[in-house]
Short mmCIF file of C-alpha atoms in Angstrom, two decimals:
data_model
loop_
_atom_site.label_atom_id
_atom_site.label_comp_id
_atom_site.label_asym_id
_atom_site.label_seq_id
_atom_site.Cartn_x
_atom_site.Cartn_y
_atom_site.Cartn_z
CA MET A 143 0.00 0.00 0.00
CA GLU A 144 1.26 3.48 -0.86
CA PHE A 145 0.70 6.60 1.24
CA VAL A 146 0.63 10.32 0.52
CA SER A 147 1.59 13.06 2.99
CA ARG A 148 -1.31 15.51 3.36
CA GLU A 149 -2.08 18.62 5.40
CA PHE A 150 -3.95 16.50 7.91
CA ILE A 151 -3.73 13.29 9.95
CA PRO A 152 -6.84 11.28 10.91
CA VAL A 153 -6.90 10.19 14.57
CA LEU A 154 -9.67 7.83 15.61
CA LEU A 155 -10.75 6.61 19.05
CA GLY A 156 -12.07 3.06 19.39
CA GLY A 157 -11.20 -0.39 18.12
CA ASP A 158 -14.14 -2.04 16.38
CA ILE A 159 -15.32 -2.18 12.75
CA ASN A 160 -16.35 1.49 13.04
CA THR A 161 -12.71 2.60 13.26
CA TYR A 162 -11.58 0.34 10.43
CA SER A 163 -14.39 1.52 8.16
CA VAL A 164 -13.54 5.20 8.73
CA ALA A 165 -9.79 4.56 8.30
CA ARG A 166 -10.50 2.72 5.05
CA ALA A 167 -12.54 5.70 3.84
CA PHE A 168 -9.62 8.06 4.60
CA TYR A 169 -7.18 5.82 2.74
CA GLU A 170 -9.39 5.35 -0.31
CA GLN A 171 -10.09 9.07 -0.64
CA TYR A 172 -6.71 10.55 0.33
CA GLN A 173 -4.17 7.66 0.61
CA VAL A 174 -3.30 8.69 4.19
CA ARG A 175 -2.39 6.53 7.16
CA THR A 176 -4.77 6.73 10.12
CA TYR A 177 -3.73 6.66 13.78
CA ILE A 178 -6.08 4.82 16.10
CA PHE A 179 -6.10 4.82 19.89
CA GLY A 180 -8.13 1.95 21.30
CA LYS A 181 -8.34 -0.06 24.48
CA TYR A 182 -7.04 -3.45 23.39
CA PRO A 183 -4.78 -4.92 20.65
CA THR A 184 -7.58 -6.65 18.80
CA GLY A 185 -10.34 -5.97 16.25
CA PRO A 186 -10.23 -5.16 12.51
CA SER A 187 -7.96 -2.11 12.89
CA TYR A 188 -5.21 -3.92 14.81
CA GLN A 189 -2.36 -5.04 12.49
CA SER A 190 -3.86 -3.18 9.53
CA ARG A 191 -1.33 -1.75 7.05
CA MET A 192 -3.40 1.45 6.71
CA ILE A 193 -3.34 2.10 10.45
CA GLU A 194 -0.92 2.80 13.26
CA TYR A 195 -2.71 1.30 16.23
CA HIS A 196 -2.01 2.17 19.87
CA ALA A 197 -3.70 0.20 22.65
CA ASN A 198 -4.24 1.35 26.23
CA PRO A 199 -7.21 0.46 28.50
CA LYS A 200 -7.21 4.01 29.91
CA ILE A 201 -7.86 5.79 26.58
CA ASP A 202 -11.51 6.42 27.51
CA THR A 203 -10.58 8.25 30.76
CA ASP A 204 -10.49 12.05 30.75
CA ASP A 205 -6.89 12.57 31.85
CA TYR A 206 -5.29 9.92 29.67
CA PHE A 207 -7.34 10.96 26.65
CA LEU A 208 -6.26 14.61 26.94
CA LYS A 209 -2.63 13.70 27.60
CA THR A 210 -2.52 11.32 24.62
CA ILE A 211 -4.24 13.61 22.11
CA HIS A 212 -2.29 16.71 23.12
CA SER A 213 0.98 14.82 22.93
CA PHE A 214 0.12 13.61 19.43
CA ALA A 215 -1.05 17.03 18.24
CA ARG A 216 2.12 18.73 19.50
CA LYS A 217 4.33 16.18 17.74
CA HIS A 218 2.52 17.09 14.51
CA LYS A 219 2.16 20.88 14.89
CA ASP A 220 2.37 21.40 11.15
CA LYS A 221 -0.70 19.19 10.51
CA LYS A 222 -4.41 19.43 11.12
CA ILE A 223 -5.44 16.57 13.41
CA ILE A 224 -8.91 15.26 12.53
CA LEU A 225 -10.22 13.72 15.76
CA ILE A 226 -13.12 11.29 15.39
CA GLY A 227 -14.82 9.14 18.02
CA CYS A 228 -16.04 5.71 16.98
CA GLY A 229 -18.18 4.90 20.00
CA ASP A 230 -20.55 6.84 22.25
CA SER A 231 -18.12 7.21 25.15
CA TYR A 232 -15.33 8.46 22.86
CA VAL A 233 -17.59 10.98 21.15
CA ALA A 234 -18.72 12.23 24.58
CA LEU A 235 -15.06 12.61 25.65
CA ILE A 236 -14.22 14.71 22.60
CA SER A 237 -17.30 16.88 22.94
CA LYS A 238 -16.79 17.40 26.68
CA HIS A 239 -13.18 18.57 26.21
CA LYS A 240 -13.61 20.31 22.85
CA ASP A 241 -12.70 23.74 24.23
CA GLN A 242 -9.48 22.36 25.78
CA LEU A 243 -8.11 20.86 22.56
CA ASP A 244 -5.08 22.38 20.82
CA ASP A 245 -5.71 24.73 17.91
CA ASN A 246 -4.56 22.24 15.26
CA ILE A 247 -7.18 19.65 16.32
CA ILE A 248 -10.43 19.46 14.34
CA ALA A 249 -13.32 18.04 16.40
CA PRO A 250 -16.54 18.20 14.32
CA TYR A 251 -19.02 17.73 17.17
CA ILE A 252 -21.89 19.52 18.87
CA ASP A 253 -21.46 20.95 22.37
CA PHE A 254 -21.55 18.44 25.20
CA ASP A 255 -24.78 19.69 26.81
CA LEU A 256 -26.72 19.14 23.58
CA MET A 257 -25.02 15.81 22.96
CA ASN A 258 -25.72 14.62 26.48
CA SER A 259 -29.40 15.58 26.21
CA LEU A 260 -29.76 13.77 22.86
CA GLN A 261 -28.26 10.62 24.38
CA GLN A 262 -31.30 10.59 26.67
CA LYS A 263 -33.88 8.85 24.51
CA GLU A 264 -36.86 10.70 26.01
CA THR A 265 -35.32 14.03 24.89
CA PHE A 266 -35.01 12.67 21.36
CA TYR A 267 -38.66 11.57 21.38
CA LYS A 268 -39.81 15.09 22.26
CA LEU A 269 -37.96 16.36 19.18
CA CYS A 270 -39.61 13.65 17.11
CA GLU A 271 -43.05 14.87 18.17
CA LYS A 272 -42.17 18.43 17.17
CA HIS A 273 -41.12 17.42 13.65
CA GLY A 274 -43.65 14.71 12.85
CA VAL A 275 -41.11 11.91 13.19
CA ASP A 276 -42.82 8.76 14.46
CA TYR A 277 -41.50 6.61 17.32
CA PRO A 278 -42.86 3.58 19.22
CA ARG A 279 -45.30 3.98 22.10
CA THR A 280 -43.04 4.57 25.10
CA PHE A 281 -43.05 4.51 28.89
CA VAL A 282 -40.09 6.07 30.75
CA PHE A 283 -39.25 4.31 34.01
CA LYS A 284 -37.47 6.63 36.45
CA ASN A 285 -34.97 5.25 38.95
CA GLY A 286 -36.75 4.87 42.29
CA MET A 287 -40.23 4.76 40.76
CA SER A 288 -42.74 2.42 42.34
CA MET A 289 -43.00 -0.97 40.63
CA ASP A 290 -46.81 -0.77 40.43
CA PHE A 291 -46.69 1.39 37.27
CA THR A 292 -48.89 0.51 34.27
CA ILE A 293 -48.13 0.53 30.53
CA ASP A 294 -50.77 0.86 27.80
CA PHE A 295 -49.34 -1.58 25.25
CA PRO A 296 -49.21 -5.37 25.30
CA TYR A 297 -46.36 -7.82 25.93
CA PRO A 298 -43.83 -8.60 24.61
CA VAL A 299 -42.24 -5.18 25.17
CA ILE A 300 -38.78 -3.77 24.57
CA LEU A 301 -36.62 -2.61 27.50
CA LYS A 302 -33.40 -0.60 27.09
CA PRO A 303 -31.39 2.03 28.98
CA SER A 304 -32.02 5.69 28.25
CA ASP A 305 -28.28 6.40 28.68
CA SER A 306 -26.30 3.61 27.02
CA ILE A 307 -22.90 5.06 28.05
CA LYS A 308 -23.75 4.86 31.75
CA TYR A 309 -25.38 1.47 31.27
CA TRP A 310 -22.26 -0.25 29.92
CA GLU A 311 -20.19 1.20 32.78
CA HIS A 312 -22.01 -1.24 35.10
CA PRO A 313 -21.61 -4.76 33.62
CA PHE A 314 -23.37 -7.86 34.91
CA ASP A 315 -23.57 -11.48 33.72
CA THR A 316 -26.91 -11.36 31.91
CA GLN A 317 -26.50 -7.83 30.53
CA LYS A 318 -27.98 -7.22 27.08
CA LYS A 319 -27.98 -4.25 24.73
CA VAL A 320 -31.77 -4.54 24.33
CA TYR A 321 -34.24 -6.82 26.13
CA THR A 322 -37.36 -8.42 24.70
CA ILE A 323 -39.61 -8.85 27.73
CA GLN A 324 -42.39 -11.44 27.67
CA SER A 325 -44.24 -10.75 30.94
CA ARG A 326 -44.69 -8.30 33.81
CA GLN A 327 -42.81 -10.64 36.14
CA GLU A 328 -39.81 -10.68 33.79
CA LEU A 329 -39.97 -6.89 33.35
CA ASN A 330 -39.81 -6.27 37.11
CA SER A 331 -36.98 -8.77 37.50
CA VAL A 332 -34.80 -7.25 34.77
CA ILE A 333 -35.40 -3.69 36.00
CA ARG A 334 -34.19 -4.69 39.48
CA GLU A 335 -31.17 -6.49 38.01
CA ILE A 336 -30.10 -3.42 35.99
CA TYR A 337 -30.36 -1.04 38.95
CA ASP A 338 -28.71 -3.52 41.34
CA ALA A 339 -25.67 -3.51 39.00
CA GLY A 340 -25.22 0.24 39.59
CA TYR A 341 -26.98 1.92 36.66
CA ASP A 342 -28.93 4.91 38.01
CA ASP A 343 -30.59 6.60 35.03
CA ASP A 344 -33.93 6.10 33.27
CA LEU A 345 -35.08 2.97 31.45
CA ILE A 346 -37.15 2.99 28.26
CA ILE A 347 -40.05 0.53 27.93
CA GLN A 348 -41.53 0.41 24.42
CA ASP A 349 -44.18 -1.19 22.30
CA MET A 350 -42.50 -4.00 20.37
CA ILE A 351 -42.93 -3.35 16.65
CA PRO A 352 -43.66 -6.67 14.89
CA GLY A 353 -41.46 -8.04 12.14
CA ASN A 354 -37.97 -9.45 11.80
CA ASP A 355 -34.72 -7.67 10.95
CA GLU A 356 -35.91 -6.96 7.42
CA TYR A 357 -38.25 -4.25 8.73
CA MET A 358 -35.28 -2.23 10.03
CA ARG A 359 -33.71 0.85 8.41
CA VAL A 360 -30.59 2.88 9.20
CA LEU A 361 -30.12 6.54 8.28
CA THR A 362 -26.74 8.32 8.30
CA SER A 363 -26.46 12.10 7.88
CA TYR A 364 -23.68 14.68 7.82
CA SER A 365 -24.30 18.28 8.94
CA ASP A 366 -21.77 21.05 8.30
CA ARG A 367 -20.45 23.52 10.89
CA ASN A 368 -23.41 25.82 10.18
CA GLY A 369 -25.88 23.08 11.08
CA LYS A 370 -26.98 22.44 7.49
CA VAL A 371 -27.46 18.82 6.42
CA LYS A 372 -25.22 18.01 3.45
CA MET A 373 -25.53 14.24 3.05
CA MET A 374 -28.14 11.59 3.83
CA CYS A 375 -27.87 7.87 3.13
CA LEU A 376 -30.69 5.48 4.05
CA GLY A 377 -30.06 1.77 4.29
CA HIS A 378 -32.55 -1.10 4.36
CA VAL A 379 -31.30 -3.53 7.01
CA LEU A 380 -31.90 -7.13 5.98
CA LEU A 381 -30.12 -8.87 8.85
CA GLU A 382 -28.79 -7.98 12.30
CA GLU A 383 -26.57 -9.76 14.80
CA HIS A 384 -28.35 -11.61 17.60
CA THR A 385 -25.71 -12.22 20.28
CA PRO A 386 -26.59 -10.65 23.68
CA HIS A 387 -23.97 -7.86 23.40
CA GLY A 388 -24.25 -7.47 19.63
CA LEU A 389 -28.04 -7.46 19.40
CA GLY A 390 -29.09 -4.92 16.79
CA ASN A 391 -25.66 -4.54 15.18
CA HIS A 392 -26.16 -4.57 11.42
CA ALA A 393 -25.03 -7.56 9.40
CA VAL A 394 -26.54 -6.94 5.92
CA ILE A 395 -27.70 -3.59 4.44
CA ILE A 396 -28.90 -2.50 1.00
CA THR A 397 -28.90 1.25 0.33
CA GLU A 398 -32.33 2.57 -0.63
CA PRO A 399 -33.77 6.12 -0.88
CA ASN A 400 -36.87 7.51 0.85
CA GLN A 401 -37.06 11.24 0.25
CA GLU A 402 -40.08 11.95 2.49
CA LEU A 403 -38.52 10.19 5.47
CA MET A 404 -35.20 11.97 4.98
CA LYS A 405 -36.89 15.36 4.66
CA ARG A 406 -38.44 15.10 8.14
CA VAL A 407 -35.11 14.14 9.69
CA ARG A 408 -33.33 16.94 7.83
CA ASN A 409 -35.77 19.45 9.36
CA LEU A 410 -35.18 17.99 12.84
CA LEU A 411 -31.37 18.19 12.55
CA GLU A 412 -31.36 21.71 11.13
CA ASP A 413 -33.74 22.94 13.82
CA LEU A 414 -31.21 21.66 16.37
CA HIS A 415 -28.29 23.26 14.49
CA TYR A 416 -26.74 19.83 14.73
CA VAL A 417 -23.09 19.45 13.60
CA GLY A 418 -21.26 16.35 12.34
CA PHE A 419 -22.43 12.81 11.67
CA SER A 420 -25.71 11.47 13.02
CA ASN A 421 -27.10 7.98 12.80
CA PHE A 422 -30.68 6.78 13.32
CA ASP A 423 -32.17 3.33 13.98
CA ILE A 424 -35.64 2.98 12.44
CA LYS A 425 -38.23 0.21 12.03
CA PHE A 426 -41.16 0.02 9.61
CA ASP A 427 -44.39 -0.72 11.45
CA ARG A 428 -46.65 -2.75 9.16
CA ARG A 429 -49.60 -2.14 11.50
CA ASP A 430 -49.91 1.53 10.50
CA GLY A 431 -47.44 1.82 7.60
CA LYS A 432 -45.17 4.24 9.49
CA TYR A 433 -41.42 4.32 10.06
CA LYS A 434 -40.71 4.45 13.82
CA PHE A 435 -37.45 5.98 15.08
CA PHE A 436 -35.72 4.38 18.07
CA GLU A 437 -32.81 6.74 18.78
CA ILE A 438 -30.16 9.10 17.47
CA ASN A 439 -26.46 8.26 17.67
CA THR A 440 -24.37 11.43 17.71
CA ARG A 441 -21.73 9.91 15.43
CA GLN A 442 -21.36 7.74 12.36
CA GLY A 443 -22.63 4.20 13.02
CA ARG A 444 -20.48 1.08 13.21
CA SER A 445 -21.86 0.08 9.80
CA ASN A 446 -20.79 3.42 8.26
CA TYR A 447 -19.01 1.81 5.31
CA TYR A 448 -22.43 1.14 3.78
CA VAL A 449 -22.38 4.91 3.14
CA THR A 450 -18.85 4.96 1.69
CA GLY A 451 -19.57 1.87 -0.38
CA SER A 452 -22.60 3.63 -1.85
CA GLY A 453 -20.36 6.39 -3.20
CA PHE A 454 -20.54 8.86 -0.28
CA ASN A 455 -17.11 8.62 1.35
CA VAL A 456 -17.55 9.57 5.02
CA ALA A 457 -14.00 10.97 5.36
CA LYS A 458 -14.49 13.36 2.45
CA TYR A 459 -17.13 15.50 4.16
CA ILE A 460 -14.96 16.42 7.15
CA VAL A 461 -11.76 16.96 5.15
CA GLU A 462 -13.32 19.01 2.36
CA GLU A 463 -15.11 21.28 4.82
CA TYR A 464 -12.65 21.67 7.70
CA VAL A 465 -9.27 21.26 5.97
CA TYR A 466 -9.90 22.63 2.49
CA GLY A 467 -12.68 25.10 3.38
CA LYS A 468 -15.05 23.97 0.63
CA GLU A 469 -18.79 24.60 0.60
CA LEU A 470 -20.55 21.25 0.43
CA SER A 471 -23.67 20.67 -1.64
CA PHE A 472 -26.61 18.60 -0.37
CA GLU A 473 -26.74 15.04 -1.71
CA THR A 474 -28.58 11.82 -0.98
CA ALA A 475 -27.78 8.23 -1.87
CA LYS A 476 -30.04 6.89 -4.62
CA GLU A 477 -28.25 3.80 -6.02
CA GLU A 478 -28.60 0.35 -4.45
CA HIS A 479 -25.43 -1.12 -2.94
CA LEU A 480 -24.94 -4.17 -0.70
CA TRP A 481 -22.94 -4.07 2.56
CA MET A 482 -22.44 -7.29 4.51
CA VAL A 483 -20.21 -8.51 7.34
CA VAL A 484 -21.38 -12.13 7.45
CA PRO A 485 -20.67 -14.98 5.01
CA LYS A 486 -22.97 -15.04 1.99
CA ALA A 487 -24.34 -18.43 3.08
CA VAL A 488 -25.41 -16.94 6.43
CA ALA A 489 -27.05 -13.96 4.72
CA PHE A 490 -29.02 -16.11 2.28
CA LYS A 491 -30.08 -18.53 5.01
CA TYR A 492 -31.39 -15.96 7.48
CA VAL A 493 -32.73 -13.23 5.18
CA LYS A 494 -36.28 -14.45 4.54
CA ASP A 495 -37.80 -12.09 1.96
CA ALA A 496 -37.53 -13.50 -1.58
CA GLN A 497 -37.38 -10.04 -3.19
CA SER A 498 -34.53 -9.00 -0.90
CA LYS A 499 -32.63 -12.18 -1.71
CA ALA A 500 -33.07 -11.49 -5.41
CA LYS A 501 -31.67 -7.96 -4.93
CA MET A 502 -28.70 -9.37 -3.01
CA LYS A 503 -27.93 -11.85 -5.80
CA LYS A 504 -28.19 -9.12 -8.43
CA LEU A 505 -25.88 -6.72 -6.56
CA ILE A 506 -23.33 -9.48 -5.90
CA ARG A 507 -23.40 -10.41 -9.58
CA GLU A 508 -22.83 -6.75 -10.54
CA GLY A 509 -19.96 -6.37 -8.07
CA LYS A 510 -21.91 -3.79 -6.00
CA VAL A 511 -21.07 -5.45 -2.70
CA VAL A 512 -18.51 -4.95 0.05
CA ASN A 513 -17.38 -6.42 3.35
CA PRO A 514 -15.32 -3.51 4.74
CA VAL A 515 -12.83 -5.57 6.78
CA PHE A 516 -11.49 -7.50 3.77
CA LYS A 517 -9.67 -4.78 1.85
CA LYS A 518 -7.35 -5.84 -0.94
CA GLY A 519 -3.76 -5.06 0.04
CA ASP A 520 -4.57 -5.11 3.76
CA LEU A 521 -4.70 -8.85 4.34
CA GLY A 522 -1.44 -9.74 6.08
CA LEU A 523 -1.55 -13.24 7.55
CA PRO A 524 -2.02 -12.42 11.27
CA ARG A 525 -4.85 -9.99 10.57
CA LEU A 526 -6.39 -12.17 7.86
CA TYR A 527 -6.46 -15.14 10.24
CA ARG A 528 -8.29 -13.15 12.91
CA MET A 529 -10.76 -11.66 10.42
CA MET A 530 -11.55 -15.07 8.90
CA ARG A 531 -12.15 -16.56 12.35
CA THR A 532 -14.55 -13.72 13.19
CA HIS A 533 -16.20 -13.96 9.78
CA PHE A 534 -16.93 -17.67 9.95
CA SER A 535 -17.91 -17.57 13.63
CA HIS A 536 -21.21 -16.08 12.42
CA PHE A 537 -22.31 -19.58 11.36
CA ILE A 538 -22.19 -20.67 15.01
CA LYS A 539 -23.52 -17.39 16.44
CA PHE A 540 -26.59 -17.30 14.21
CA GLN A 541 -27.31 -20.97 14.77
CA LYS A 542 -27.20 -20.39 18.54
CA TYR A 543 -28.89 -17.01 18.91
CA TYR A 544 -31.15 -16.36 15.89
CA HIS A 545 -34.80 -17.03 16.79
#
């Protein structure tokens, strides 16, 4: 692989497929090497030829983060440092300390108070109501509330933390990203278990929208420094992961447009004067024909290469605006493209809709398909071995957890 020296250096925080996907976008657009600071020497970015990877378990702590980033920025005073978080806690760190960062660091994020409020799902739902964006029927359980509360929708229901950053700071053996609750007895039991582990914020109880993974959508947007939306890319999720910690992580996506849906979200983001990448989880409700929004992620999603693969390179928006000072034009993804991180045999076994399978076959035949972790030229033996093991482990994971 060949590299070009540019006016900037990408620095990413994290270690999962999110970091690798963003680093790949930077390389493909600008042929630059990306520096990544993550917790552990593992994941798709570790041992990549495009990446210089530094591992330290303390990288998500305030003091170590500031020390590390300032040290890096001062070693490269002649460069713009593009600082990007690839997980909620990292994005919160950057936003919280944005005013303390050295002048050569670019941090394209909203202020921490706004970010923190948007992380609270009930705040997001109030914004949805204002802009005609639909969301599931919801009950907010407050810490300390009496357990004799009532909800006006039937079981099964969905249970999840309002603040996911706080939630993962208090691990326990049966912890899940999202719970599907079958009865009132189970609901009370899980609520107690979550609070007994140390989590102290609100819980969200929601009407469970019927339908499998193929009813899901994902929307990624980029807003410039003036709060104007400049890119929107909607993906039709055909398959998600089903392990307890990975529940809801995307596994197969086909890009598809929906102008009316995107227009409502554009209005919401611009009313907020939102800045940077945003990512929305959505599900189509066949009962009323509406798209219901679950949450906003104040960053690009872990599946962000579905956007780059569709022709909308995620690195380009930040660099062209913040480094080269260009005015971006508004654009939306219109062409179908297939993104998948599971073996084809897994995808075709667990995707049920015949029309979706036909689209997948067509896009594969046309070469409009990508698995972001397998980049040509970046498949050295140690990394390739780890990626292949992860890739084929999906056969076992889906067999065990997909119901």
